[in-house]
mmCIF file of C-alpha atoms in Angstrom:
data_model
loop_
_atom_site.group_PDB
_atom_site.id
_atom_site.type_symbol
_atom_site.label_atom_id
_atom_site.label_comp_id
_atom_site.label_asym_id
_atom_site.label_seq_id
_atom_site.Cartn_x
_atom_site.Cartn_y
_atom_site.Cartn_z
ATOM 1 C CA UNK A 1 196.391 -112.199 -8.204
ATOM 2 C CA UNK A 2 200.032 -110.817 -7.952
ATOM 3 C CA UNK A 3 199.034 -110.097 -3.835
ATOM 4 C CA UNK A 4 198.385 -113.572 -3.811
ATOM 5 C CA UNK A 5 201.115 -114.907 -5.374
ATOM 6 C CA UNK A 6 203.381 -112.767 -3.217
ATOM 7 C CA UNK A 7 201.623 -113.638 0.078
ATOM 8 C CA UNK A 8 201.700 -110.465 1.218
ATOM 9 C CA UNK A 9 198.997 -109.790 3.619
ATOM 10 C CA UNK A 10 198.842 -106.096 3.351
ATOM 11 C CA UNK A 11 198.936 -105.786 -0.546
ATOM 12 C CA UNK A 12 196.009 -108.243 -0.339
ATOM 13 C CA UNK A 13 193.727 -106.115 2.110
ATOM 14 C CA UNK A 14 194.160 -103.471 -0.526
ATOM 15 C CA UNK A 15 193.392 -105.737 -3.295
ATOM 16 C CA UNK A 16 190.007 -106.984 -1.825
ATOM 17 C CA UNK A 17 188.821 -103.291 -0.421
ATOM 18 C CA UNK A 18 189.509 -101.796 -4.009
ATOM 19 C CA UNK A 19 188.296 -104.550 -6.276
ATOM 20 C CA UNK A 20 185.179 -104.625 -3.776
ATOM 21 C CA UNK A 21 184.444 -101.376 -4.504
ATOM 22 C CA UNK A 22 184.754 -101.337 -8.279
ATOM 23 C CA UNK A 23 182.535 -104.387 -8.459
ATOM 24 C CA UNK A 24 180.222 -102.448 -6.137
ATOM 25 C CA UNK A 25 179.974 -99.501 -8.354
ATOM 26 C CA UNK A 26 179.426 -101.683 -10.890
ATOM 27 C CA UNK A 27 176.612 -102.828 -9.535
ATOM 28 C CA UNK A 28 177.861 -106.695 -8.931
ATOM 29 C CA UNK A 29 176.697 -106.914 -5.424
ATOM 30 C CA UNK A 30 177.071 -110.562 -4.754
ATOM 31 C CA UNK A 31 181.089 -110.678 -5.869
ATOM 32 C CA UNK A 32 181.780 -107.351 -4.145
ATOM 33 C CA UNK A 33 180.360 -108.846 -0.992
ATOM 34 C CA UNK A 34 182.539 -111.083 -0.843
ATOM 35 C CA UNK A 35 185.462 -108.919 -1.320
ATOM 36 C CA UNK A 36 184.591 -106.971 1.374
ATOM 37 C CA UNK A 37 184.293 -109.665 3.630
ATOM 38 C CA UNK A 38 187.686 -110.908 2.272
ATOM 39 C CA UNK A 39 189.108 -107.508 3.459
ATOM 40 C CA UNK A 40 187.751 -107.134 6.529
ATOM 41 C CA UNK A 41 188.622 -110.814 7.807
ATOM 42 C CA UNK A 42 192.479 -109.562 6.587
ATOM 43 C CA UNK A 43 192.251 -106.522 8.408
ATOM 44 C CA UNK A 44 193.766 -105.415 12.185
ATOM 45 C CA UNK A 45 193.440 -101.753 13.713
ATOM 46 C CA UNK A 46 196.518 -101.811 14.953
ATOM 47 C CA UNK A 47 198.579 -104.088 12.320
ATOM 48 C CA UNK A 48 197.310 -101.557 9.265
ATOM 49 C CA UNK A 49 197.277 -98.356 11.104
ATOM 50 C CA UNK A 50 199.283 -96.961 8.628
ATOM 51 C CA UNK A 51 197.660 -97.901 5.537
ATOM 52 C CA UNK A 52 195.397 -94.666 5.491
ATOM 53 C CA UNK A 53 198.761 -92.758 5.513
ATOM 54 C CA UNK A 54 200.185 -94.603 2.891
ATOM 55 C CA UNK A 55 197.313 -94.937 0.297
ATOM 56 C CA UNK A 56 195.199 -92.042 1.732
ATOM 57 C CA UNK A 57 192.391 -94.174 3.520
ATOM 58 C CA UNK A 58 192.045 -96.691 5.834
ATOM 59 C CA UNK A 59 190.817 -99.946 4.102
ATOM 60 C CA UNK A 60 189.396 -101.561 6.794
ATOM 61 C CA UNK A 61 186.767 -98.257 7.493
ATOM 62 C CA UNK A 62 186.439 -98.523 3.672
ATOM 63 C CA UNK A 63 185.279 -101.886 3.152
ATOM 64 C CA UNK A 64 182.972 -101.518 6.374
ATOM 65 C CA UNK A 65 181.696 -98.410 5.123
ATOM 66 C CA UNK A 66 180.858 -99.793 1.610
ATOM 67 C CA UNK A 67 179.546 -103.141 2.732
ATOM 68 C CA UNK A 68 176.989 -101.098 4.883
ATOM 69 C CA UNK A 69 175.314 -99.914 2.087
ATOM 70 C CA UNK A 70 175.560 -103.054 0.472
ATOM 71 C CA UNK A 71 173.697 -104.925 3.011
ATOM 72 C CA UNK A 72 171.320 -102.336 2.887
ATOM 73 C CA UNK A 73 170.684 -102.912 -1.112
ATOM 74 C CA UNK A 74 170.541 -107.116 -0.257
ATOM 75 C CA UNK A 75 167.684 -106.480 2.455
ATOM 76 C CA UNK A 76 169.869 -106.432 5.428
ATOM 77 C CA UNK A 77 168.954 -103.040 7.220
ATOM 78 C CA UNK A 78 169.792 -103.996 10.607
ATOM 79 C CA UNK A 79 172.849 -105.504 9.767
ATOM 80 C CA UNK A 80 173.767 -102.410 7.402
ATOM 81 C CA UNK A 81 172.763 -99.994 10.430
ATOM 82 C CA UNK A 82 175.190 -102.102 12.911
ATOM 83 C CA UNK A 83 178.383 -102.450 10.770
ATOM 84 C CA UNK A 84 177.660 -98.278 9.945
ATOM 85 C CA UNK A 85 177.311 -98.211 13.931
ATOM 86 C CA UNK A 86 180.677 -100.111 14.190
ATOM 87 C CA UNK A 87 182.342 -97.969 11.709
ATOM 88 C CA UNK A 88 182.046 -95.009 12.876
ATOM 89 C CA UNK A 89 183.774 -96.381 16.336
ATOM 90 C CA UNK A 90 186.707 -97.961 14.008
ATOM 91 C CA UNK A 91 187.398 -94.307 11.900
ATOM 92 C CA UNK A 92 187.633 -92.509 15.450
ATOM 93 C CA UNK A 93 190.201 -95.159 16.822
ATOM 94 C CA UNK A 94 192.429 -94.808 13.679
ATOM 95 C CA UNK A 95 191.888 -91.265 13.821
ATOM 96 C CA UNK A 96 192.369 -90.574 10.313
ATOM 97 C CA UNK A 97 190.455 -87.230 8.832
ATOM 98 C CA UNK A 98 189.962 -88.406 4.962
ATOM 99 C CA UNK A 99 188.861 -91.971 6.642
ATOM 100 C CA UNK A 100 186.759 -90.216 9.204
ATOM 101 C CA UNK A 101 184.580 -88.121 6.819
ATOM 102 C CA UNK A 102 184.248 -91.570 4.843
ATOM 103 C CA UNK A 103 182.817 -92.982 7.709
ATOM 104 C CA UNK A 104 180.485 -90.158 8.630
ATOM 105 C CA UNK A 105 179.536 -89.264 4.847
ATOM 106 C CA UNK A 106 178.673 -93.023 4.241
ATOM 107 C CA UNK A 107 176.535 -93.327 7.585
ATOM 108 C CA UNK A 108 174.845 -89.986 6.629
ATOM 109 C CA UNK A 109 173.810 -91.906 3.206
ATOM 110 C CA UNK A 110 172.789 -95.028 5.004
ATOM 111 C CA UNK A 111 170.473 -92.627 7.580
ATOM 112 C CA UNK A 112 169.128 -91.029 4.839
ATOM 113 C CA UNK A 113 167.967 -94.021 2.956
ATOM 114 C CA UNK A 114 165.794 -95.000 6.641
ATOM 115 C CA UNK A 115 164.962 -91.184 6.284
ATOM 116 C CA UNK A 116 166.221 -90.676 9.690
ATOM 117 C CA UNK A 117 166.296 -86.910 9.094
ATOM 118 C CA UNK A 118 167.590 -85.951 12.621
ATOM 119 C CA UNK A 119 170.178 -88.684 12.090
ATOM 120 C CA UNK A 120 171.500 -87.296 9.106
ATOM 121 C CA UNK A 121 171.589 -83.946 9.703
ATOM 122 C CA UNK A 122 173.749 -84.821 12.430
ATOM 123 C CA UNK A 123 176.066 -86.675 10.727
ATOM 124 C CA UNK A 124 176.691 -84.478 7.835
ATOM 125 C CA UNK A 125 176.767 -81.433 10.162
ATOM 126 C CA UNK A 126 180.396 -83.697 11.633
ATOM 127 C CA UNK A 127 181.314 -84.202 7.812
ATOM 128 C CA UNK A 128 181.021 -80.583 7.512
ATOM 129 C CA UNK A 129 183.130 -79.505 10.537
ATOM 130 C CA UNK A 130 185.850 -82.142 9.915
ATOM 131 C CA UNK A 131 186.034 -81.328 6.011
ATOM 132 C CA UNK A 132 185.747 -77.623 6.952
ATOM 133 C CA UNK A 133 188.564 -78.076 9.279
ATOM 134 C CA UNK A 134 190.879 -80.391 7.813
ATOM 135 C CA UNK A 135 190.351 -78.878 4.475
ATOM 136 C CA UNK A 136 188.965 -81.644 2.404
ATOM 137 C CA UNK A 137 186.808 -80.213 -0.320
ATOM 138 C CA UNK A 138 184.667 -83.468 -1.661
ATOM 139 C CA UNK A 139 183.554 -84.395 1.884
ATOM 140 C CA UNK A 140 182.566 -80.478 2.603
ATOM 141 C CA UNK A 141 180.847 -80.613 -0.645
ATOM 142 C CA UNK A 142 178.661 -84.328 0.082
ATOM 143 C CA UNK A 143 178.372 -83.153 3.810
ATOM 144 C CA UNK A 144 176.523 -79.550 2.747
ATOM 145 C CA UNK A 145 174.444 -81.478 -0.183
ATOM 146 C CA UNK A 146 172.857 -83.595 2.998
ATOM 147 C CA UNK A 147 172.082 -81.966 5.338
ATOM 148 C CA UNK A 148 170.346 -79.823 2.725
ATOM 149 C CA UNK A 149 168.304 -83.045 1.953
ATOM 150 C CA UNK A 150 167.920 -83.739 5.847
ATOM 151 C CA UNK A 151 166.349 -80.532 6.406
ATOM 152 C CA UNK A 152 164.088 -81.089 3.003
ATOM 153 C CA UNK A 153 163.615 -84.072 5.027
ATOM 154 C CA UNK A 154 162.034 -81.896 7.765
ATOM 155 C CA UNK A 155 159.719 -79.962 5.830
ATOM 156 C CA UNK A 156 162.542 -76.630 5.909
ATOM 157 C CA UNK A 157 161.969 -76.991 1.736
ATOM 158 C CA UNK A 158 163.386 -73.177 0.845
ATOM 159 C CA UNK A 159 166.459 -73.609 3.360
ATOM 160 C CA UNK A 160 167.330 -77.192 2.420
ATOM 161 C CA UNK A 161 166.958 -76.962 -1.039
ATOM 162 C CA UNK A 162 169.798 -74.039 -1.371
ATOM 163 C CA UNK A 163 171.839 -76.291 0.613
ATOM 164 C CA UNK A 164 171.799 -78.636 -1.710
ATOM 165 C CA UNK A 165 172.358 -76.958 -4.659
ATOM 166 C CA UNK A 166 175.407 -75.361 -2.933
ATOM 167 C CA UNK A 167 176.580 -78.760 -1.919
ATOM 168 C CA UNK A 168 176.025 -79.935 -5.720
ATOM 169 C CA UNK A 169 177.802 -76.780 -7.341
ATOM 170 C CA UNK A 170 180.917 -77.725 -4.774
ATOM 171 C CA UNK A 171 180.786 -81.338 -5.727
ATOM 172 C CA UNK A 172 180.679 -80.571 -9.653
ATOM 173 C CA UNK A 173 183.552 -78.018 -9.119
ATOM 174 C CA UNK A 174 185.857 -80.866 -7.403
ATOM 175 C CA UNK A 175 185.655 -82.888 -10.811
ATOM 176 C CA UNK A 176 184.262 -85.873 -8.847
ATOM 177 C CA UNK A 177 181.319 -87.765 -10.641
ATOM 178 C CA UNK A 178 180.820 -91.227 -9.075
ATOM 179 C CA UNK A 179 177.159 -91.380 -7.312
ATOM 180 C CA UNK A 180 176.153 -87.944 -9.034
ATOM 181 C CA UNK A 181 172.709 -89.547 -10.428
ATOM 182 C CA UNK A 182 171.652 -90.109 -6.872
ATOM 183 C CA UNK A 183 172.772 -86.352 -5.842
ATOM 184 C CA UNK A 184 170.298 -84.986 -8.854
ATOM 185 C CA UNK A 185 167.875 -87.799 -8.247
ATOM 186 C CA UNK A 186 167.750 -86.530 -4.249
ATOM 187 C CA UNK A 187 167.678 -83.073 -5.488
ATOM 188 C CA UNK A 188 165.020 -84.134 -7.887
ATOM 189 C CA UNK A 189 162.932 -85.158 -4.990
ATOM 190 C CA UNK A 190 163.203 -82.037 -3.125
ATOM 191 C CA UNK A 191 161.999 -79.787 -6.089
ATOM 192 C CA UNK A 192 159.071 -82.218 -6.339
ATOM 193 C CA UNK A 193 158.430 -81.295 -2.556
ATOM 194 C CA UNK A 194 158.821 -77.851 -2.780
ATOM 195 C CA UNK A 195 156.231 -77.843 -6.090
ATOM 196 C CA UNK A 196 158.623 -77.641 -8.496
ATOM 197 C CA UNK A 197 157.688 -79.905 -10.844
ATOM 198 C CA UNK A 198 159.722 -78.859 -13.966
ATOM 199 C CA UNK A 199 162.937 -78.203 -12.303
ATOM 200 C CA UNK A 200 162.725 -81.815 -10.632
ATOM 201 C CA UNK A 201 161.816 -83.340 -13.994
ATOM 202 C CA UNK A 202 164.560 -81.490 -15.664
ATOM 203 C CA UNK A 203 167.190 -82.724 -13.357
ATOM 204 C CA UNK A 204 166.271 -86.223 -13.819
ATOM 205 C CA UNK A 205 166.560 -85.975 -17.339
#
């Protein structure tokens, strides 16, 4: 509201990419939606380069990123799998490391739910060496915890699951908790796998 009473343009882009994401997390898919629409319509590469400097992520590889999964949850996997596709080009041309390993993080989640295996071991492998490089614990942390579960994914059970119990000890240790049922749920699933039927029921409860 105060965005749009201003008229500012760029406080509004921010306005739509964050609300969009609380609703999302909320689980209000419809409103969110149309948030990150809003958001995306508002945004330009080149205008709002410097937003991911200024508030630590670029809004427009947000919003893209988020509303892939989105789409995915509505029953729009092709459309999910081309805005993750599109994505992914955007985060290189800002060139932004904490926006990047968004991007690749939240395609490695899409993959997974297609259980493209290959696809996300591949794309958490490039969270990994970005995060690893660029020093950015919570994206080191999701990228080791899948491509544990893309290797479980591949039948490499023992392997994979040690992954991603490291990747779940690093993400515990950063304070972060948002999405952490799915991480035990995923684990969950592995230790059912593997034949380990009371650790997987004892991280679900």
């Amino acid at each position: 509201l105060l965005a749009e009473n201003a008229r500012d343009r760029d406080f509004l882009l921010e306005a739509h990419t964050y609300k969009g994401g609380n609703l999302y997390w909320q689980g209000q898919f419809v409103a969110a939606r149309k948030h990150f629409e809003h958001a995306i319509a508002l945004y330009d590469p080149k205008q709002h380069l410097s937003h991911a400097f200024l508030y630590g992520q670029d809004p427009g590889v947000v919003a893209r990123s988020e509303l892939s999964w989105l789409l995915w949850i509505q029953g729009y996997p092709d459309q999910a799998r081309k805005l993750s596709h599109e994505t992914l080009l955007l985060a290189q041309e800002v060139s932004h490391a904490h926006s990047s390993a968004f991007a690749l993080w939240f395609a490695a989640f899409l993959r997974s739910l297609y259980r493209e295996w290959q696809a996300v071991q591949s794309l958490a492998e490039e969270t990994i060496a970005l995060a690893s490089d660029q020093e950015l614990p919570l994206w080191l942390a999701l990228g080791t915890l899948y491509r544990g579960l893309a290797l479980v994914g591949q039948e490499r059970l023992h392997e994979g699951i040690a992954q991603m119990r490291q990747g779940l000890a690093a993400y515990e240790a950063t304070g972060a908790a948002i999405g952490q049922s799915g991480n035990l749920y995923e684990l969950a699933w592995a230790q059912h796998l593997a034949g380990h039927v009371k650790p997987g029921l004892d991280l679900l409860t």
